[in-house]
GROMACS .gro file of C-alpha atoms in nm:
model
  311
    1MET     CA    1   9.284  -3.424  10.295
    2THR     CA    2   9.293  -3.410   9.917
    3PHE     CA    3   9.390  -3.162   9.651
    4ALA     CA    4   9.149  -3.015   9.400
    5MET     CA    5   9.174  -3.184   9.062
    6PRO     CA    6   9.283  -3.137   8.794
    7TYR     CA    7   9.612  -2.968   8.877
    8LEU     CA    8   9.652  -2.632   8.707
    9TYR     CA    9  10.031  -2.613   8.736
   10ARG     CA   10  10.324  -2.851   8.738
   11PHE     CA   11  10.467  -2.684   9.051
   12THR     CA   12  10.336  -2.486   9.345
   13ILE     CA   13  10.615  -2.299   9.523
   14VAL     CA   14  10.532  -2.237   9.890
   15VAL     CA   15  10.701  -1.927  10.037
   16PRO     CA   16  10.631  -1.854  10.408
   17CYS     CA   17  10.722  -1.491  10.482
   18TRP     CA   18  10.778  -1.317  10.814
   19ASN     CA   19  10.947  -0.975  10.823
   20ALA     CA   20  11.135  -1.070  10.507
   21ALA     CA   21  11.149  -0.729  10.338
   22ASP     CA   22  11.529  -0.727  10.325
   23THR     CA   23  11.552  -1.048  10.122
   24LEU     CA   24  11.214  -1.117   9.962
   25ARG     CA   25  11.275  -0.924   9.639
   26GLU     CA   26  11.584  -1.131   9.566
   27THR     CA   27  11.404  -1.454   9.650
   28LEU     CA   28  11.112  -1.374   9.420
   29ALA     CA   29  11.350  -1.271   9.142
   30SER     CA   30  11.509  -1.616   9.163
   31LEU     CA   31  11.164  -1.770   9.110
   32GLU     CA   32  11.087  -1.545   8.815
   33SER     CA   33  11.422  -1.644   8.664
   34GLN     CA   34  11.329  -2.013   8.644
   35THR     CA   35  11.383  -2.163   8.300
   36PHE     CA   36  11.071  -2.377   8.364
   37GLY     CA   37  10.768  -2.152   8.373
   38ASN     CA   38  10.471  -2.374   8.462
   39TRP     CA   39  10.441  -2.280   8.830
   40GLN     CA   40  10.246  -2.079   9.081
   41ALA     CA   41  10.383  -1.941   9.409
   42LEU     CA   42  10.191  -1.903   9.734
   43LEU     CA   43  10.337  -1.602   9.916
   44ILE     CA   44  10.219  -1.645  10.273
   45ASP     CA   45  10.256  -1.348  10.507
   46ASP     CA   46  10.275  -1.473  10.867
   47GLY     CA   47  10.201  -1.150  11.052
   48SER     CA   48  10.488  -0.934  10.928
   49THR     CA   49  10.530  -0.584  11.070
   50ASP     CA   50  10.768  -0.458  10.799
   51ALA     CA   51  10.716  -0.401  10.425
   52THR     CA   52  10.669  -0.772  10.349
   53PRO     CA   53  10.290  -0.748  10.282
   54THR     CA   54  10.352  -0.460  10.039
   55LEU     CA   55  10.618  -0.656   9.852
   56ILE     CA   56  10.386  -0.957   9.830
   57ALA     CA   57  10.103  -0.740   9.693
   58GLU     CA   58  10.337  -0.584   9.437
   59ALA     CA   59  10.454  -0.929   9.323
   60ALA     CA   60  10.097  -1.055   9.286
   61ALA     CA   61  10.005  -0.748   9.080
   62ARG     CA   62  10.314  -0.792   8.861
   63ASP     CA   63  10.285  -1.165   8.789
   64PRO     CA   64   9.958  -1.363   8.820
   65ARG     CA   65  10.157  -1.674   8.913
   66PHE     CA   66  10.218  -1.512   9.253
   67ARG     CA   67   9.928  -1.548   9.495
   68ALA     CA   68   9.909  -1.356   9.824
   69LEU     CA   69   9.789  -1.539  10.137
   70ARG     CA   70   9.788  -1.459  10.509
   71ASN     CA   71   9.862  -1.686  10.804
   72THR     CA   72   9.883  -1.434  11.085
   73GLY     CA   73  10.146  -1.535  11.336
   74LYS     CA   74  10.093  -1.912  11.326
   75GLY     CA   75  10.451  -2.006  11.237
   76PRO     CA   76  10.629  -2.161  10.938
   77SER     CA   77  10.482  -2.510  10.974
   78ALA     CA   78  10.124  -2.383  10.968
   79ALA     CA   79  10.211  -2.150  10.680
   80ARG     CA   80  10.351  -2.434  10.471
   81ASN     CA   81  10.049  -2.648  10.556
   82LEU     CA   82   9.828  -2.403  10.367
   83ALA     CA   83   9.951  -2.593  10.062
   84LEU     CA   84   9.723  -2.878  10.171
   85HIS     CA   85   9.424  -2.661  10.076
   86GLU     CA   86   9.551  -2.383   9.848
   87ALA     CA   87   9.811  -2.541   9.616
   88ARG     CA   88   9.711  -2.615   9.258
   89GLY     CA   89  10.040  -2.767   9.149
   90GLU     CA   90  10.113  -3.134   9.098
   91ILE     CA   91  10.445  -3.095   9.281
   92LEU     CA   92  10.519  -2.875   9.583
   93SER     CA   93  10.848  -2.688   9.602
   94PHE     CA   94  10.922  -2.509   9.927
   95CYS     CA   95  11.129  -2.191   9.943
   96ASP     CA   96  11.204  -1.978  10.249
   97ALA     CA   97  11.181  -1.603  10.196
   98ASP     CA   98  11.556  -1.547  10.228
   99ASP     CA   99  11.680  -1.833  10.007
  100LEU     CA  100  11.739  -1.846   9.631
  101PHE     CA  101  11.662  -2.104   9.364
  102ASP     CA  102  11.913  -2.181   9.092
  103PRO     CA  103  11.749  -2.086   8.759
  104THR     CA  104  11.739  -2.450   8.652
  105LYS     CA  105  11.591  -2.594   8.973
  106LEU     CA  106  11.234  -2.650   8.856
  107ALA     CA  107  11.345  -2.776   8.515
  108ARG     CA  108  11.570  -3.035   8.677
  109MET     CA  109  11.298  -3.135   8.918
  110ASP     CA  110  11.045  -3.165   8.636
  111ALA     CA  111  11.275  -3.417   8.467
  112THR     CA  112  11.331  -3.602   8.796
  113PHE     CA  113  10.960  -3.644   8.865
  114GLN     CA  114  10.907  -3.811   8.528
  115ASP     CA  115  11.004  -4.121   8.728
  116ALA     CA  116  10.677  -4.223   8.892
  117SER     CA  117  10.861  -4.399   9.177
  118VAL     CA  118  10.999  -4.068   9.308
  119ALA     CA  119  10.787  -3.917   9.584
  120ALA     CA  120  11.025  -3.633   9.673
  121ALA     CA  121  11.364  -3.504   9.570
  122TYR     CA  122  11.636  -3.261   9.673
  123GLY     CA  123  11.978  -3.146   9.553
  124ARG     CA  124  12.291  -2.976   9.681
  125ILE     CA  125  12.275  -2.637   9.848
  126ALA     CA  126  12.533  -2.361   9.876
  127PHE     CA  127  12.560  -2.176  10.205
  128PHE     CA  128  12.591  -1.800  10.153
  129ASP     CA  129  12.582  -1.489  10.365
  130GLY     CA  130  12.418  -1.264  10.107
  131ALA     CA  131  12.740  -1.169   9.936
  132ARG     CA  132  12.947  -1.482   9.887
  133SER     CA  133  12.924  -1.857   9.888
  134ARG     CA  134  13.192  -2.119   9.901
  135THR     CA  135  13.058  -2.412  10.102
  136GLN     CA  136  12.820  -2.668   9.953
  137SER     CA  137  12.634  -2.962  10.097
  138SER     CA  138  12.688  -3.316   9.973
  139VAL     CA  139  12.427  -3.561   9.846
  140PRO     CA  140  12.445  -3.936   9.914
  141SER     CA  141  12.414  -4.170   9.617
  142GLU     CA  142  12.152  -4.381   9.797
  143ASP     CA  143  11.786  -4.293   9.851
  144LEU     CA  144  11.722  -4.092  10.167
  145SER     CA  145  11.681  -4.310  10.477
  146VAL     CA  146  11.578  -4.259  10.838
  147GLN     CA  147  11.931  -4.356  10.943
  148MET     CA  148  12.072  -4.069  10.737
  149LEU     CA  149  11.823  -3.826  10.884
  150LEU     CA  150  11.914  -3.926  11.239
  151GLY     CA  151  12.272  -3.822  11.165
  152GLU     CA  152  12.347  -3.519  10.948
  153ASN     CA  153  12.038  -3.442  10.742
  154PRO     CA  154  12.161  -3.416  10.379
  155VAL     CA  155  11.849  -3.223  10.275
  156CYS     CA  156  11.958  -2.933  10.504
  157THR     CA  157  11.659  -2.704  10.446
  158MET     CA  158  11.299  -2.717  10.326
  159SER     CA  159  11.402  -2.480  10.045
  160ASN     CA  160  11.575  -2.785   9.900
  161VAL     CA  161  11.267  -3.012   9.885
  162CYS     CA  162  11.017  -3.091   9.614
  163VAL     CA  163  10.740  -3.343   9.691
  164ARG     CA  164  10.435  -3.466   9.506
  165SER     CA  165  10.127  -3.284   9.634
  166SER     CA  166   9.941  -3.611   9.677
  167VAL     CA  167  10.223  -3.750   9.894
  168PHE     CA  168  10.236  -3.435  10.109
  169ALA     CA  169   9.862  -3.470  10.166
  170VAL     CA  170   9.903  -3.834  10.275
  171THR     CA  171  10.163  -3.732  10.536
  172GLY     CA  172   9.930  -3.466  10.677
  173GLY     CA  173  10.194  -3.197  10.638
  174PHE     CA  174  10.406  -3.047  10.917
  175ASP     CA  175  10.349  -3.058  11.290
  176PRO     CA  176  10.253  -2.693  11.364
  177GLU     CA  177  10.378  -2.725  11.721
  178ILE     CA  178  10.738  -2.766  11.599
  179VAL     CA  179  10.920  -2.447  11.495
  180HIS     CA  180  11.278  -2.575  11.472
  181ASN     CA  181  11.361  -2.895  11.284
  182GLU     CA  182  11.001  -2.931  11.172
  183ASP     CA  183  11.142  -3.036  10.835
  184LEU     CA  184  11.342  -3.318  10.994
  185GLU     CA  185  11.039  -3.455  11.177
  186TRP     CA  186  10.834  -3.447  10.855
  187LEU     CA  187  11.111  -3.605  10.648
  188ILE     CA  188  11.143  -3.890  10.897
  189ARG     CA  189  10.770  -3.960  10.872
  190LEU     CA  190  10.785  -3.931  10.492
  191VAL     CA  191  11.068  -4.181  10.453
  192ALA     CA  192  10.958  -4.416  10.732
  193GLU     CA  193  10.618  -4.452  10.566
  194GLY     CA  194  10.786  -4.588  10.254
  195HIS     CA  195  10.799  -4.288  10.020
  196ARG     CA  196  11.105  -4.274   9.796
  197VAL     CA  197  11.317  -3.959   9.833
  198ILE     CA  198  11.620  -3.915   9.607
  199GLY     CA  199  11.906  -3.668   9.593
  200LEU     CA  200  12.041  -3.495   9.282
  201ASP     CA  201  12.414  -3.430   9.285
  202THR     CA  202  12.375  -3.079   9.148
  203LEU     CA  203  12.352  -2.734   9.306
  204LEU     CA  204  11.990  -2.619   9.318
  205VAL     CA  205  11.951  -2.380   9.614
  206TYR     CA  206  12.142  -2.097   9.781
  207TYR     CA  207  12.076  -2.111  10.155
  208ARG     CA  208  12.126  -1.782  10.338
  209THR     CA  209  12.305  -1.813  10.671
  210CYS     CA  210  12.216  -1.562  10.940
  211ALA     CA  211  12.330  -1.543  11.301
  212GLN     CA  212  11.981  -1.425  11.396
  213GLY     CA  213  11.794  -1.688  11.194
  214LEU     CA  214  11.603  -1.988  11.326
  215SER     CA  215  11.886  -2.220  11.226
  216ALA     CA  216  12.123  -2.027  11.453
  217ASP     CA  217  11.919  -2.109  11.764
  218LEU     CA  218  12.110  -2.426  11.844
  219ARG     CA  219  11.928  -2.505  12.169
  220ALA     CA  220  11.590  -2.487  11.998
  221MET     CA  221  11.724  -2.695  11.711
  222ARG     CA  222  11.816  -2.971  11.956
  223ALA     CA  223  11.469  -2.955  12.109
  224GLY     CA  224  11.318  -2.984  11.762
  225ARG     CA  225  11.539  -3.281  11.685
  226ALA     CA  226  11.415  -3.449  12.002
  227ALA     CA  227  11.065  -3.432  11.854
  228ALA     CA  228  11.199  -3.581  11.530
  229VAL     CA  229  11.371  -3.863  11.721
  230LYS     CA  230  11.043  -3.931  11.899
  231ALA     CA  231  10.870  -3.957  11.562
  232ALA     CA  232  11.137  -4.200  11.444
  233GLY     CA  233  11.074  -4.409  11.754
  234HIS     CA  234  10.714  -4.462  11.645
  235TYR     CA  235  10.852  -4.647  11.342
  236GLY     CA  236  11.104  -4.851  11.538
  237TYR     CA  237  11.411  -4.632  11.477
  238ALA     CA  238  11.646  -4.484  11.737
  239PRO     CA  239  11.971  -4.293  11.682
  240SER     CA  240  12.290  -4.486  11.745
  241PRO     CA  241  12.584  -4.326  11.930
  242ALA     CA  242  12.750  -4.277  11.591
  243GLN     CA  243  12.446  -4.094  11.455
  244GLU     CA  244  12.430  -3.877  11.767
  245ALA     CA  245  12.798  -3.790  11.715
  246ILE     CA  246  12.733  -3.701  11.351
  247TYR     CA  247  12.449  -3.474  11.460
  248LEU     CA  248  12.670  -3.303  11.718
  249ARG     CA  249  12.932  -3.253  11.445
  250TYR     CA  250  12.663  -3.092  11.232
  251LEU     CA  251  12.566  -2.857  11.517
  252ALA     CA  252  12.929  -2.764  11.572
  253ARG     CA  253  12.963  -2.676  11.205
  254ARG     CA  254  12.641  -2.476  11.222
  255ALA     CA  255  12.775  -2.286  11.526
  256LEU     CA  256  13.089  -2.200  11.332
  257ARG     CA  257  12.894  -2.089  11.024
  258THR     CA  258  12.664  -1.860  11.222
  259ASN     CA  259  12.955  -1.717  11.424
  260ALA     CA  260  12.817  -1.830  11.759
  261PRO     CA  261  13.050  -1.787  12.061
  262PRO     CA  262  13.350  -2.013  11.991
  263SER     CA  263  13.300  -2.208  12.313
  264VAL     CA  264  12.969  -2.336  12.171
  265ALA     CA  265  13.131  -2.501  11.871
  266LEU     CA  266  13.408  -2.651  12.084
  267ARG     CA  267  13.164  -2.788  12.339
  268LEU     CA  268  12.957  -2.953  12.067
  269ALA     CA  269  13.262  -3.097  11.893
  270VAL     CA  270  13.400  -3.241  12.217
  271ALA     CA  271  13.060  -3.391  12.301
  272GLY     CA  272  13.048  -3.551  11.957
  273VAL     CA  273  13.394  -3.704  11.985
  274LEU     CA  274  13.317  -3.840  12.332
  275LYS     CA  275  12.983  -3.980  12.216
  276SER     CA  276  13.139  -4.176  11.930
  277PRO     CA  277  13.483  -4.107  11.777
  278ILE     CA  278  13.393  -4.343  11.493
  279GLY     CA  279  13.078  -4.146  11.420
  280PHE     CA  280  13.235  -3.802  11.452
  281PHE     CA  281  13.519  -3.896  11.217
  282SER     CA  282  13.307  -4.115  10.987
  283ASP     CA  283  13.387  -3.850  10.728
  284PRO     CA  284  13.755  -3.795  10.817
  285PHE     CA  285  13.784  -3.462  10.640
  286ARG     CA  286  13.462  -3.317  10.778
  287GLY     CA  287  13.527  -3.446  11.129
  288GLY     CA  288  13.888  -3.334  11.133
  289ALA     CA  289  13.812  -2.993  10.987
  290THR     CA  290  13.529  -2.938  11.235
  291ALA     CA  291  13.740  -3.034  11.535
  292LEU     CA  292  14.032  -2.818  11.421
  293ALA     CA  293  13.813  -2.520  11.343
  294ALA     CA  294  13.639  -2.545  11.682
  295VAL     CA  295  13.978  -2.524  11.856
  296VAL     CA  296  14.124  -2.250  11.635
  297ALA     CA  297  13.807  -2.039  11.669
  298LEU     CA  298  13.887  -1.987  12.039
  299ILE     CA  299  14.183  -1.762  11.956
  300LEU     CA  300  14.042  -1.579  11.654
  301PRO     CA  301  13.870  -1.239  11.667
  302ARG     CA  302  13.502  -1.246  11.574
  303PRO     CA  303  13.550  -1.070  11.234
  304VAL     CA  304  13.816  -1.324  11.138
  305ARG     CA  305  13.591  -1.613  11.242
  306ALA     CA  306  13.311  -1.472  11.028
  307LEU     CA  307  13.546  -1.442  10.730
  308LEU     CA  308  13.680  -1.796  10.767
  309PHE     CA  309  13.374  -1.994  10.869
  310ALA     CA  310  13.054  -1.809  10.772
  311ALA     CA  311  12.902  -1.951  10.453
   0.00000   0.00000   0.00000
């Protein structure tokens, strides 16, 4: 699969939307606030039953850089894969319909992609619940590797990724059968096939946490990761006990952030420590804080847990 040439834009922003009326206005405003203006955005309605199609139509009428598309009920992977045929930007930038871009994101990415060796890039994200944000991800100094991805994925969300359109085409896009952790499976294939992915140690995305969101479905996330691990196996990689422990630590932290029942976080933390104490506490602060929070959460009322741990 190839892209039409020449490219008409520096960036194509791909925004899959499903019943996103409560957040889509804010997301689109963050795109319109970009200090770098050479972009188009594909707004892909995936069978919404709320006001999402109306909001998309209004955006397209307001700004010709917004383009309305439909992908009725096929899921986020299939929606993002429309970029293989519809994008006219040299670089793809993915954004979920409830997340926000920092105003400088595209400008910083434009500078990053001046380096021809960079196939894809990401930055730090801030977790927020719609009103506040205090927790941020970290970015390793080294290029992204399969070993990193088999532990705690530093990219965190597709809203954090920019990738050259030509490289995305070579990978074939996302596996449409995977709904959870489809980004992890794709990233593993991307890196394992030799494409350079770098991290920028700067905040670029605000990632909305939601107890009802896909990322809160921990069981499905583990099933999706199993598909990603299988993909890694095709390239000769398998998670070590330490990497499994790091992943369980990540799930425990996710359970705390989304205010899942406290027993869930504790069970995941205990499983991680038993799998590999060295792995779980490879970051002593993160491991210790996760273990302590999982224990303390058992005695805290739900509103207090939400105040302490969410975002």
